[in-house]
Tab-separated table of C-alpha atoms and ligand atoms in Angstrom:
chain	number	residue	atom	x	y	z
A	1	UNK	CA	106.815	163.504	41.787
A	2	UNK	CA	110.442	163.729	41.054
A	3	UNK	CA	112.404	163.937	37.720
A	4	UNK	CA	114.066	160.151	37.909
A	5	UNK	CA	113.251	159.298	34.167
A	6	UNK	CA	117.055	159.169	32.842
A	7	UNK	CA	119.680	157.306	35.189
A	8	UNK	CA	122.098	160.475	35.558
A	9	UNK	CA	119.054	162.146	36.942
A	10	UNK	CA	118.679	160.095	40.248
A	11	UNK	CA	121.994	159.667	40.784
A	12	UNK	CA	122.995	163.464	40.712
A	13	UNK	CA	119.507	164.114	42.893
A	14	UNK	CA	121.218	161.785	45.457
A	15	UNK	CA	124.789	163.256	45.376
A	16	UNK	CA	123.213	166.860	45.589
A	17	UNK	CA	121.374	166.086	48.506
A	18	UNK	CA	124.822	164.870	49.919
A	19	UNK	CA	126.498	167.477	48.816
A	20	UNK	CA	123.517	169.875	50.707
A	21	UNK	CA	123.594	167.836	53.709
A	22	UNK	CA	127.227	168.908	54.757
A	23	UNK	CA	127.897	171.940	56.144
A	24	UNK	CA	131.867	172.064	54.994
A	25	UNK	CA	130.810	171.782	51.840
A	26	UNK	CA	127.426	173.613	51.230
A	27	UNK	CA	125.984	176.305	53.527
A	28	UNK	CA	122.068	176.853	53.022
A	29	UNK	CA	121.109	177.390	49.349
A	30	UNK	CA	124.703	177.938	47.966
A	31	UNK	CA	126.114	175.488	45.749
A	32	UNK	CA	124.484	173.780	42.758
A	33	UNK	CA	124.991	170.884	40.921
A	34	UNK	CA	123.760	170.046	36.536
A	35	UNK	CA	123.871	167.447	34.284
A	36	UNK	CA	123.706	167.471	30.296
A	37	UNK	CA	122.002	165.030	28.905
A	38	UNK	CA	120.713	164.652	25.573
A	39	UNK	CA	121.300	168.442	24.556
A	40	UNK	CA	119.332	169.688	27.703
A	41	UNK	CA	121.677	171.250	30.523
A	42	UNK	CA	119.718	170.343	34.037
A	43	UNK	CA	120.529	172.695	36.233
A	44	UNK	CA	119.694	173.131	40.072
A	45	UNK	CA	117.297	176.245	40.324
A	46	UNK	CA	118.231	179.524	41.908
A	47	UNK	CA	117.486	179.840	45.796
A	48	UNK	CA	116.500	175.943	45.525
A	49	UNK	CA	118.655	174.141	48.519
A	50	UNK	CA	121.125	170.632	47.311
A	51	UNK	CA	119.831	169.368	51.077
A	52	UNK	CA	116.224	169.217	49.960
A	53	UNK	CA	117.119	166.996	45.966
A	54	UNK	CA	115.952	163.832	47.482
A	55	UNK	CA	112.241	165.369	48.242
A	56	UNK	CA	111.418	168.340	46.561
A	57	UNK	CA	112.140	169.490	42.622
A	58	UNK	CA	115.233	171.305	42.427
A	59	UNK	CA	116.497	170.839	38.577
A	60	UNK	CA	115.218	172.807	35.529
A	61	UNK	CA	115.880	171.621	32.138
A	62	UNK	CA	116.954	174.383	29.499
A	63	UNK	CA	117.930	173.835	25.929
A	64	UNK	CA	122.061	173.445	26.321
A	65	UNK	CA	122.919	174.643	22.374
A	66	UNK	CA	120.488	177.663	22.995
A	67	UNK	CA	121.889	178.361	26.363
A	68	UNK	CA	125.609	177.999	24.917
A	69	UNK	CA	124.040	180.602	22.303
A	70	UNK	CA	122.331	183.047	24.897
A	71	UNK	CA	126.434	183.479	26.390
A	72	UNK	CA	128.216	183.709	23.832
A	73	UNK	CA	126.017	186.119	22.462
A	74	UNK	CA	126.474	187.699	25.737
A	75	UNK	CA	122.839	187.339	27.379
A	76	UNK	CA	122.970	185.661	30.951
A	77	UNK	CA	120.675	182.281	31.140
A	78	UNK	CA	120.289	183.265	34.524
A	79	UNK	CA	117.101	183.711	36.151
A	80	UNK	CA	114.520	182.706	33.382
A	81	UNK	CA	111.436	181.324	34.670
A	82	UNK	CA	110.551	177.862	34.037
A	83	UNK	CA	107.139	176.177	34.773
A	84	UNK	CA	108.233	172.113	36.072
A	85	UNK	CA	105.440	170.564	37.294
A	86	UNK	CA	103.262	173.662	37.912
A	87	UNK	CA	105.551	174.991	40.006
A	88	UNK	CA	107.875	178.260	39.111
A	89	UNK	CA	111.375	178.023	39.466
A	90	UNK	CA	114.147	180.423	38.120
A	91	UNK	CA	117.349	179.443	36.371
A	92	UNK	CA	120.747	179.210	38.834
A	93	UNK	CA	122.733	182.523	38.766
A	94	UNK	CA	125.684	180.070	38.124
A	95	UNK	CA	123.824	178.645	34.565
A	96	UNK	CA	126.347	180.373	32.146
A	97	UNK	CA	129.643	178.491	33.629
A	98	UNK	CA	127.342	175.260	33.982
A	99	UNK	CA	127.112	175.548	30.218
A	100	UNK	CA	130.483	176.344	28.950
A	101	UNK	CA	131.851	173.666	31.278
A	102	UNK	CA	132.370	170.519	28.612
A	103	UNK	CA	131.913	167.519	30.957
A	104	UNK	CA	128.781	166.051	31.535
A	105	UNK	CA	128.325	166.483	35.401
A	106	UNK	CA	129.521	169.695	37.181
A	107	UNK	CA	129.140	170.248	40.890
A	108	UNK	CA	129.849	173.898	42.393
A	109	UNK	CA	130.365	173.943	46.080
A	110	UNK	CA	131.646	176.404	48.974
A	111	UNK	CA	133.845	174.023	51.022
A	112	UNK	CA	135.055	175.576	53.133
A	113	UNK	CA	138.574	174.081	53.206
A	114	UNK	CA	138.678	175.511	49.322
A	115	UNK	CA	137.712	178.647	50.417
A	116	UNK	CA	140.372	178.887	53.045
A	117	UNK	CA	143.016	178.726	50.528
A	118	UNK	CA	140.956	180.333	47.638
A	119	UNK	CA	141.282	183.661	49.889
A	120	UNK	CA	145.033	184.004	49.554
A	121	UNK	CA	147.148	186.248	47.528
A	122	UNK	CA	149.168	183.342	47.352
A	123	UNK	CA	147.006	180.821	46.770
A	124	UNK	CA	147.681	179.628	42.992
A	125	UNK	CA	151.199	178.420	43.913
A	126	UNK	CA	150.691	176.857	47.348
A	127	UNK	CA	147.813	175.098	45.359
A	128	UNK	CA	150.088	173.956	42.466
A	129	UNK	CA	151.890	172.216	44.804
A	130	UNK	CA	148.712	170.394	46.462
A	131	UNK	CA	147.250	169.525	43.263
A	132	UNK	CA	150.030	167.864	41.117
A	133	UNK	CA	149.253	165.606	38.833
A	134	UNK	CA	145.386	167.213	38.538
A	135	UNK	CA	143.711	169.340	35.923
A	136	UNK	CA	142.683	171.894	37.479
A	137	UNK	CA	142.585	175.862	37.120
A	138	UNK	CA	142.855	178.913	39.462
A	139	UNK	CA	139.903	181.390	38.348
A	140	UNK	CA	140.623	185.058	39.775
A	141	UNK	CA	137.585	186.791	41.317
A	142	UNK	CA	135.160	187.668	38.959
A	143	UNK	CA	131.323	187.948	39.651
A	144	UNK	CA	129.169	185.367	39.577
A	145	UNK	CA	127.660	184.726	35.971
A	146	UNK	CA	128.284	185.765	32.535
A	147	UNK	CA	131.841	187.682	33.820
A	148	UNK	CA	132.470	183.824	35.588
A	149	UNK	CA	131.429	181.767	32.784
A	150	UNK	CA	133.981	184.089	30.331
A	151	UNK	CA	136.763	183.465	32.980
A	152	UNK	CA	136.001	179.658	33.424
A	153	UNK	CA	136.243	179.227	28.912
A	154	UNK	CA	139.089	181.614	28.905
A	155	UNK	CA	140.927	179.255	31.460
A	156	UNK	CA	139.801	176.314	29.896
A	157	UNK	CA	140.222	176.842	26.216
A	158	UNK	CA	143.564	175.563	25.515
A	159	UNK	CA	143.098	172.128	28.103
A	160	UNK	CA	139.445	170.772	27.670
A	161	UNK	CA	140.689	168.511	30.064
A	162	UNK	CA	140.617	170.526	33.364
A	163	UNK	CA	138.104	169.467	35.818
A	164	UNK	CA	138.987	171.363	38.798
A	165	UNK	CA	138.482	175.048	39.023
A	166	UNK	CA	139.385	176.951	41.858
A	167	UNK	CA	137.506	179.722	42.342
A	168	UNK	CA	139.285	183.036	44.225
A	169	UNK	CA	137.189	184.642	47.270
A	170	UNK	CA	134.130	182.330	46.285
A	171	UNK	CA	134.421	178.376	45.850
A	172	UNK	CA	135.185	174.982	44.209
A	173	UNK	CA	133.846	173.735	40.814
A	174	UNK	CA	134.519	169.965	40.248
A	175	UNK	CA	133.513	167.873	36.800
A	176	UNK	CA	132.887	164.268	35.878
A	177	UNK	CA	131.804	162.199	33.058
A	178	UNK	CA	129.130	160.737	35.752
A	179	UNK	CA	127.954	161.331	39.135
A	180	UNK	CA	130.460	158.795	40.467
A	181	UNK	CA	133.611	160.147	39.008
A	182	UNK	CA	132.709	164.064	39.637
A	183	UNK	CA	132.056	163.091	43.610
A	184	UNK	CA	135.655	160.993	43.843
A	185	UNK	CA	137.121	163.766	42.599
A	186	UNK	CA	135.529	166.124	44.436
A	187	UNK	CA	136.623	164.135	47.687
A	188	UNK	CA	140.601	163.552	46.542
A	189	UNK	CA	140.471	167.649	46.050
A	190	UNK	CA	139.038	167.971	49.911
A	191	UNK	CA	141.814	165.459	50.952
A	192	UNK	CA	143.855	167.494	49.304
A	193	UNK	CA	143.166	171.117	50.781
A	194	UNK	CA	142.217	169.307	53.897
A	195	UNK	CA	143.217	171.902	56.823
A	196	UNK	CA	142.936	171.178	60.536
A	197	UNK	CA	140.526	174.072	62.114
A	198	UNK	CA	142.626	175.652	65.042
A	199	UNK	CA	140.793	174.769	68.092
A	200	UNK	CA	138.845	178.351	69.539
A	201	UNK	CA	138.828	179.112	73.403
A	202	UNK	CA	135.411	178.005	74.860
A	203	UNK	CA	132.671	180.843	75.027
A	204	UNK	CA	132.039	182.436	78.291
A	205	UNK	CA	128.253	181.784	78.593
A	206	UNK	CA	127.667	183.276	81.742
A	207	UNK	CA	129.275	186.546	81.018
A	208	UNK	CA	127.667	186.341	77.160
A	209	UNK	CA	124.627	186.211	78.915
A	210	UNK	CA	125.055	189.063	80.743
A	211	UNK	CA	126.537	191.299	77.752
A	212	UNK	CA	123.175	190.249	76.039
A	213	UNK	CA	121.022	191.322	78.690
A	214	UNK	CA	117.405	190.697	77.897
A	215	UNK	CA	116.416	192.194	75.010
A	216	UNK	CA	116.122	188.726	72.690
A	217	UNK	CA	119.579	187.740	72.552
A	218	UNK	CA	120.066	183.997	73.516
A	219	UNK	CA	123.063	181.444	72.974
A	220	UNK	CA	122.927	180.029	68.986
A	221	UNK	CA	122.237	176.057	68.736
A	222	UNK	CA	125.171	175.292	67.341
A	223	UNK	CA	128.615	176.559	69.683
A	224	UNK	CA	131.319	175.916	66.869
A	225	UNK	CA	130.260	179.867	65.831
A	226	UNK	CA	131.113	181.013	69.210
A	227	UNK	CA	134.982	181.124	67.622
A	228	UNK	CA	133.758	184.416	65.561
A	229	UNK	CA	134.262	186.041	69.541
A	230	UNK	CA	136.535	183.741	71.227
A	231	UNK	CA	139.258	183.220	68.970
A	232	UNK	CA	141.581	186.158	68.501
A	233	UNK	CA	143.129	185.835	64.882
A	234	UNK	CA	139.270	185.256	63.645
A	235	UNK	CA	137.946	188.495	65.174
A	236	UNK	CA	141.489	190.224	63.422
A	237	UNK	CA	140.867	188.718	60.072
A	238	UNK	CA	136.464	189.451	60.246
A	239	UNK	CA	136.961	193.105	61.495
A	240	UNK	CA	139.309	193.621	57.720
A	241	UNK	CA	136.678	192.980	55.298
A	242	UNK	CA	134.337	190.643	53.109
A	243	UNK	CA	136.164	187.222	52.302
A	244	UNK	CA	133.531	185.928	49.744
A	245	UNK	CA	130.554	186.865	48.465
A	246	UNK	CA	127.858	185.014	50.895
A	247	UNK	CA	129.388	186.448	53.801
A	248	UNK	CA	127.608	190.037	52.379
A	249	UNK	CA	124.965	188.584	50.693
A	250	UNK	CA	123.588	186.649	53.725
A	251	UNK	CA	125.802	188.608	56.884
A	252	UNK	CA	126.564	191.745	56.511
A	253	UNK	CA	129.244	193.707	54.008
A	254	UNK	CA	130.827	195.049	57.438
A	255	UNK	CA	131.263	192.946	60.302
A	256	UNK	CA	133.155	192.886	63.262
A	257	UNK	CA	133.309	191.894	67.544
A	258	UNK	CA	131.700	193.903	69.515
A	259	UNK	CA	134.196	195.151	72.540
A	260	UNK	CA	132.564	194.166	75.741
A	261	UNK	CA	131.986	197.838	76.987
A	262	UNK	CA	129.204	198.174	74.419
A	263	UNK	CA	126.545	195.595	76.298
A	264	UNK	CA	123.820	194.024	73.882
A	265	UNK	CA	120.612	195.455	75.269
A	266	UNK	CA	121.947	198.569	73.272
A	267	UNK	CA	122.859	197.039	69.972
A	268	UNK	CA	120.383	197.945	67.425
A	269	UNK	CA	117.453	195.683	66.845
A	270	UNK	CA	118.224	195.493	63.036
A	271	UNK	CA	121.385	192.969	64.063
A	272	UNK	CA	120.306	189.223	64.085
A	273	UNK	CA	123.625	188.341	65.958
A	274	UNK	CA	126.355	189.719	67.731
A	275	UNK	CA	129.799	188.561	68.185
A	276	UNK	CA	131.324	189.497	71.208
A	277	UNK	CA	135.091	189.870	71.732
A	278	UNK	CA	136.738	186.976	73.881
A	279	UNK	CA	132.705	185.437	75.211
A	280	UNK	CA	131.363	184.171	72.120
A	281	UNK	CA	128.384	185.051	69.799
A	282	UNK	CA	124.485	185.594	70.812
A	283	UNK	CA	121.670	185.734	68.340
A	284	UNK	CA	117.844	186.661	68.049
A	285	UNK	CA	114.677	186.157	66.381
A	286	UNK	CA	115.631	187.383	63.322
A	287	UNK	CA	118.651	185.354	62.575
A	288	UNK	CA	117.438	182.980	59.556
A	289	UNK	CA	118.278	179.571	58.763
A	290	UNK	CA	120.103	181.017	56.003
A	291	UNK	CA	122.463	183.234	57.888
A	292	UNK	CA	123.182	180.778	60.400
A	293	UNK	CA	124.643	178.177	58.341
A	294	UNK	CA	126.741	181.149	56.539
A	295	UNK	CA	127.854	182.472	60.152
A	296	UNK	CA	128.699	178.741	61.240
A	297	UNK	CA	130.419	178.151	57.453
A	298	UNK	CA	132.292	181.937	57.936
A	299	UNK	CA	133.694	180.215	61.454
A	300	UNK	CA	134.663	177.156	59.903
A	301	UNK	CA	136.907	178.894	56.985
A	302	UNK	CA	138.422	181.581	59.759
A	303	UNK	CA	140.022	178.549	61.911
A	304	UNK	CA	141.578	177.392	58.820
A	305	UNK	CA	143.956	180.593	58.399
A	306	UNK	CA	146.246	181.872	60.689
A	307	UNK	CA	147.101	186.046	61.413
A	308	UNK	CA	149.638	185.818	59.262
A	309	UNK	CA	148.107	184.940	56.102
A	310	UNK	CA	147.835	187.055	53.216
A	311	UNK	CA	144.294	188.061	51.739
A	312	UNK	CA	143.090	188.768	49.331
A	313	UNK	CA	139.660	190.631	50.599
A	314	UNK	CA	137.094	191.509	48.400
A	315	UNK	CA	137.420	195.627	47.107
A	316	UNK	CA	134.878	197.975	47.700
A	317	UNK	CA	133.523	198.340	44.209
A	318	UNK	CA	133.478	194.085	44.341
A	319	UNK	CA	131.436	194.396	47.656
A	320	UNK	CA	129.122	197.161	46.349
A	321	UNK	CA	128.363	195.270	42.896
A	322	UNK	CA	127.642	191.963	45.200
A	323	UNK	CA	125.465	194.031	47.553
A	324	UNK	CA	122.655	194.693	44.009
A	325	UNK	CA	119.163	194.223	43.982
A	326	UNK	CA	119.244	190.951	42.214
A	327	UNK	CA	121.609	189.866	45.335
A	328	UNK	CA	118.321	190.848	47.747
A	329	UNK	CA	115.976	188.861	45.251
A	330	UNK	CA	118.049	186.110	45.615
A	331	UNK	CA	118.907	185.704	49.692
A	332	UNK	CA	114.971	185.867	49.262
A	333	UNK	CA	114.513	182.880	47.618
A	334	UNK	CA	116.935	181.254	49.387
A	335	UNK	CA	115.445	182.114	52.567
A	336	UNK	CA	111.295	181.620	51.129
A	337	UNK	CA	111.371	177.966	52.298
A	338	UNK	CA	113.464	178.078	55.729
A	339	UNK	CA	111.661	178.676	58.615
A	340	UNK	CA	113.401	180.850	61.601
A	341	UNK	CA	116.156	179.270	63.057
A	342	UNK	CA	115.385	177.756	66.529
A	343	UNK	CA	118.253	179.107	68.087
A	344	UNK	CA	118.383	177.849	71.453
B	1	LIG	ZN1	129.045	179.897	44.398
């Protein structure tokens, strides 16, 4: 049975599953949404998916003054385990900024429009011009967390009233007194960084084919990610570095086209896709749901920026730090409920 007893509940159940359902917005089991209500922060639970709110438990309900406590004390709420229902779920690595957020309903999402811009060095004043008359703050890269969270108050402190947060190399946060208001305003921001993907040459299937030769590789389901290999300025900007943190987390930390003089069949079987300079991308049996939408979402926010762009990529130490154990535990949790994706 699902949590519906308190009228914010279903109504931020529906909006994640929204939220979940659209891949420009949410990729996988990124993102999560929370409510307060009553002095209990309920918060989506780590690895749990937005797309799946409307059928399957998703929210766990932790004491907000005692969570508020645990960070500024300096603990992370991150990660406890709860029991709901018999079933154990873990706290959302994002919990901390959930809390020290002051409006009711917070939704934290990886559009990728946001992210398009959120990857500048420029970014903060090409987005002070898009967001006049908003409250909103730029947030520069931290880890997710407690080191987020302390950002996200420091930011905040001195205008209680912000309730857009832009977050560099990673995301969007949005706030609302209610459901309703947080999800207008998350749609006038998207309107507002709105950017037209630059249309990719079509794959070369035939030839893609080939390259692959027959050792598993096969065309993905979904041919927007074939502009990883066809389009020239995405293959520039992939081969420079990490962007954001999913792109390690559920990719790879180093990824690049493959020229076409290096054919498939002798790519390493450890590689669950391959992107193939000017024919497109090929993947295999062990490409996850998971890693799909993140290769798809990766495709989405490379058409939005042009060669010329400056970015901001991710340092080494940044990568390294991303690329931790608890960064394993958690693709697994993400991935524990998605079956392989049927690729073809
Ligand atoms: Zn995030």
């Amino acid at each position: 049975m699902l949590i519906t007893a308190d009228s914010e509940i279903a109504p931020l159940l529906e909006l994640s599953a929204r939220l979940g359902s659209n891949p420009l917005l949410v990729q996988a089991g990124t993102g999560n949404t929370s409510v307060k209500i009553g002095g209990v922060l309920w918060i989506k639970a780590s690895g749990k998916w937005l797309a799946h709110a409307a059928h399957e438990e998703i929210l766990v309900p932790l004491d907000l003054a005692e969570t508020r406590r645990c960070v500024a004390q300096g603990a992370d709420p991150a990660g406890q385990h709860c029991i709901l229902r018999g079933r154990p779920l873990r706290t959302s690595v994002e919990t901390a900024m959930h809390s020290v957020l002051r409006h009711r309903v917070v939704l934290h999402v990886h559009s990728v429009n946001t992210i398009a811009w959120a990857v500048r060095r420029d970014a903060a004043a090409l987005l002070a011009e898009r967001f006049a008359g908003l409250c909103w703050k730029w947030i520069p890269y931290v880890p997710s967390g407690l080191p987020l969270a302390r950002e996200v108050e420091r930011a905040t402190a001195g205008s209680p009233e912000t309730n857009i947060l832009v977050l560099a190399n990673h995301g969007l946060v949005v706030c609302g007194d209610d459901c309703g208001a947080a999800e207008r305003l998350l749609q006038e921001v998207e309107a507002r960084v709105a950017i037209e993907p630059r249309p990719a040459p079509e794959p070369d299937c035939g030839l893609l084919m080939q390259f692959a030769g027959t050792s598993g590789w096969r065309l993905p389901a979904d041919p927007s990610v074939h502009a990883l290999g066809t389009d020239a300025w995405s293959r520039a900007l992939l081969s420079k570095g990490v962007l954001y943190p999913c792109q390690a987390i559920f990719l790879s930390p180093r990824m690049r086209a493959m020229p076409r003089s290096f054919p498939g069949a002798s790519q390493p079987a450890t590689n669950s896709f391959l992107i193939v300079e000017g024919l497109g991308v090929v993947v295999n049996d062990e490409m996850t749901v998971s890693a799909f939408a993140t290769l798809t979402g990766l495709a989405q926010v490379l058409q939005r920026i042009d060669g010329s762009t400056p970015i901001r990529y991710l340092e080494e130490p940044e990568v390294e730090s991303i690329m931790s154990v608890d960064t394993y535990r958690y693709r697994e949790l993400v991935e524990t409920n998605s079956a392989r994706a049927f690729a073809s």
